[in-house]
XYZ file of C-alpha atoms in Angstrom:
184
model
C 0.047 0.049 -0.027
C 1.446 3.396 -0.822
C 1.163 6.555 1.612
C 2.034 9.840 0.526
C 3.815 12.141 3.086
C 4.661 15.650 2.970
C 7.114 18.488 3.843
C 9.404 17.504 6.840
C 8.394 14.002 6.670
C 9.644 13.447 3.119
C 13.592 13.619 3.866
C 13.181 10.852 6.561
C 11.516 8.404 4.370
C 13.530 9.662 1.400
C 10.664 10.944 -0.781
C 7.182 11.698 -1.309
C 5.697 8.030 -1.098
C 6.192 5.107 1.367
C 5.395 1.824 -0.049
C 4.188 -0.551 2.879
C 3.456 -4.225 3.500
C -0.088 -3.166 4.900
C -3.103 -4.852 3.631
C -6.529 -3.383 3.364
C -8.460 -4.300 6.747
C -5.178 -3.538 8.677
C -5.517 -0.200 10.971
C -4.151 2.953 10.631
C -2.235 2.277 13.818
C -0.430 -0.793 12.236
C 0.212 1.556 9.255
C 2.158 3.969 11.515
C 3.883 1.214 13.463
C 5.207 -0.245 10.414
C 6.443 3.363 9.359
C 8.068 3.750 12.603
C 9.734 0.346 12.345
C 11.118 1.196 8.968
C 12.023 4.850 9.732
C 12.581 5.382 13.434
C 13.242 9.095 13.027
C 9.519 9.330 12.126
C 8.887 8.726 15.882
C 9.702 12.438 16.871
C 7.600 13.748 13.995
C 4.604 11.692 14.501
C 4.313 11.360 18.255
C 4.759 13.387 21.609
C 6.394 12.446 24.706
C 3.566 10.475 25.696
C 3.453 8.301 22.855
C 0.184 9.833 21.543
C -0.004 11.153 17.952
C 0.784 14.820 17.786
C -2.117 16.909 17.293
C -0.713 18.639 14.260
C -0.302 15.525 12.667
C -3.077 14.702 10.162
C -3.580 11.329 8.709
C -6.176 11.333 5.909
C -8.184 8.625 4.160
C -9.607 9.844 1.059
C -9.296 13.475 2.046
C -10.790 13.027 5.442
C -8.906 13.073 8.718
C -9.262 9.683 10.377
C -9.618 11.453 13.805
C -13.124 12.256 12.721
C -13.970 8.968 10.951
C -12.884 6.064 13.471
C -9.422 7.083 14.663
C -6.221 5.102 14.292
C -7.969 1.726 15.201
C -10.106 1.836 12.036
C -9.509 -0.621 9.471
C -8.022 0.797 6.012
C -10.408 0.206 3.244
C -9.391 -1.480 -0.065
C -9.877 1.845 -1.990
C -8.226 3.812 0.627
C -5.890 6.821 -0.428
C -3.786 7.464 2.567
C -1.812 10.802 3.055
C 0.157 12.198 6.079
C 0.614 15.991 6.859
C 3.031 16.984 9.414
C 1.939 20.389 11.423
C 2.746 23.533 9.501
C 2.713 27.169 10.501
C 4.437 26.704 13.847
C 7.052 28.853 15.481
C 9.899 27.260 14.072
C 11.529 27.451 10.620
C 12.562 24.084 8.812
C 15.992 23.557 9.132
C 18.603 24.877 6.369
C 19.789 21.677 5.285
C 16.376 20.514 4.639
C 16.355 22.615 1.323
C 13.098 24.230 2.274
C 12.384 28.130 2.151
C 9.356 29.954 3.597
C 8.073 32.947 1.539
C 4.870 34.972 2.190
C 3.025 36.633 -0.545
C -0.049 38.835 -0.233
C -2.775 38.757 -2.923
C -5.230 41.660 -2.724
C -8.494 41.370 -4.290
C -8.300 37.628 -3.850
C -10.584 36.203 -0.970
C -9.430 33.240 1.192
C -11.954 31.167 -0.262
C -10.810 31.778 -3.661
C -7.134 31.491 -2.975
C -7.969 27.836 -1.679
C -9.731 27.096 -4.928
C -6.913 28.106 -6.876
C -4.278 25.947 -4.811
C -6.722 23.053 -5.117
C -6.536 23.596 -8.981
C -2.776 23.553 -8.536
C -2.831 20.206 -6.957
C -3.328 21.095 -3.205
C -5.289 19.121 -0.636
C -6.543 20.740 2.370
C -4.828 19.877 5.694
C -7.186 21.987 7.887
C -9.125 25.276 7.639
C -6.165 27.404 6.838
C -3.431 24.831 5.516
C -3.194 23.180 2.090
C -0.404 20.830 0.902
C 0.734 19.962 -2.667
C 3.342 17.938 -4.036
C 6.478 19.013 -2.008
C 5.001 22.262 -0.833
C 2.577 23.485 1.849
C 0.458 26.703 2.222
C -0.843 28.543 5.135
C -3.670 31.028 4.199
C -4.679 33.915 6.468
C -6.379 37.285 5.992
C -4.154 40.151 4.423
C -3.735 43.408 5.741
C -6.045 45.518 3.631
C -4.450 47.851 1.059
C -5.787 51.386 1.495
C -5.667 53.693 -1.552
C -7.739 56.795 -0.657
C -11.073 55.786 0.523
C -10.776 52.304 -1.257
C -10.001 49.483 0.854
C -8.847 46.394 -0.841
C -8.792 42.995 1.433
C -7.220 39.690 0.332
C -5.345 36.688 1.318
C -1.724 36.223 2.815
C -0.120 33.049 2.032
C 2.731 31.518 3.835
C 4.408 29.067 1.389
C 7.055 26.399 2.593
C 8.924 24.157 0.162
C 11.898 23.753 -2.027
C 12.807 27.016 -4.046
C 12.367 25.319 -7.442
C 9.071 23.856 -6.576
C 7.665 27.067 -5.200
C 9.127 29.142 -8.130
C 6.883 26.729 -10.553
C 4.028 27.109 -8.394
C 4.267 30.932 -8.087
C 4.207 31.126 -12.020
C 1.075 29.191 -12.286
C -0.430 30.918 -9.327
C 0.713 34.282 -10.932
C -1.701 33.697 -13.957
C -4.668 32.773 -11.773
C -4.514 35.799 -9.661
C -4.290 38.141 -12.670
C -7.622 36.500 -13.957
C -9.477 38.037 -10.915
C -11.564 35.166 -10.240
C -12.570 34.222 -13.919
């Protein structure tokens, strides 16, 4: 079974995908246990000091967090698409040797809901209400400080992107054209 992982988990497992010896019917906990057995460094990323899954870790089944479906003891269905997202938007920056950068862009005139649609069109999946993750990058969306031009006030979205520079540059080129269209 293949599991897609994002951001800080990728350097640990050596790429965006883990191929595991887990069969449908096994639980998500068994899946995580196999991942820890193969990559012990995942322990610090996935679990807190009490052995509980970090609250910032999101294990998704077909786009929905398993916490709200049946938890880690839930069996994995045969057609399950599994993705694991680490926490994003915290108080620390990625290590320099990970090759990741953080860049914040403001998009005035583009509301947060529309930015989420644009990022979905570019391959992102929601992690939570404000966070989206694509292949090799993550974006945390918030409300931008309004631009004031005389009496005109223009709001928009502020987006903090995290990922390798080359991936973000390619993403920004595509996103730039979407935002120029003004929602069209």
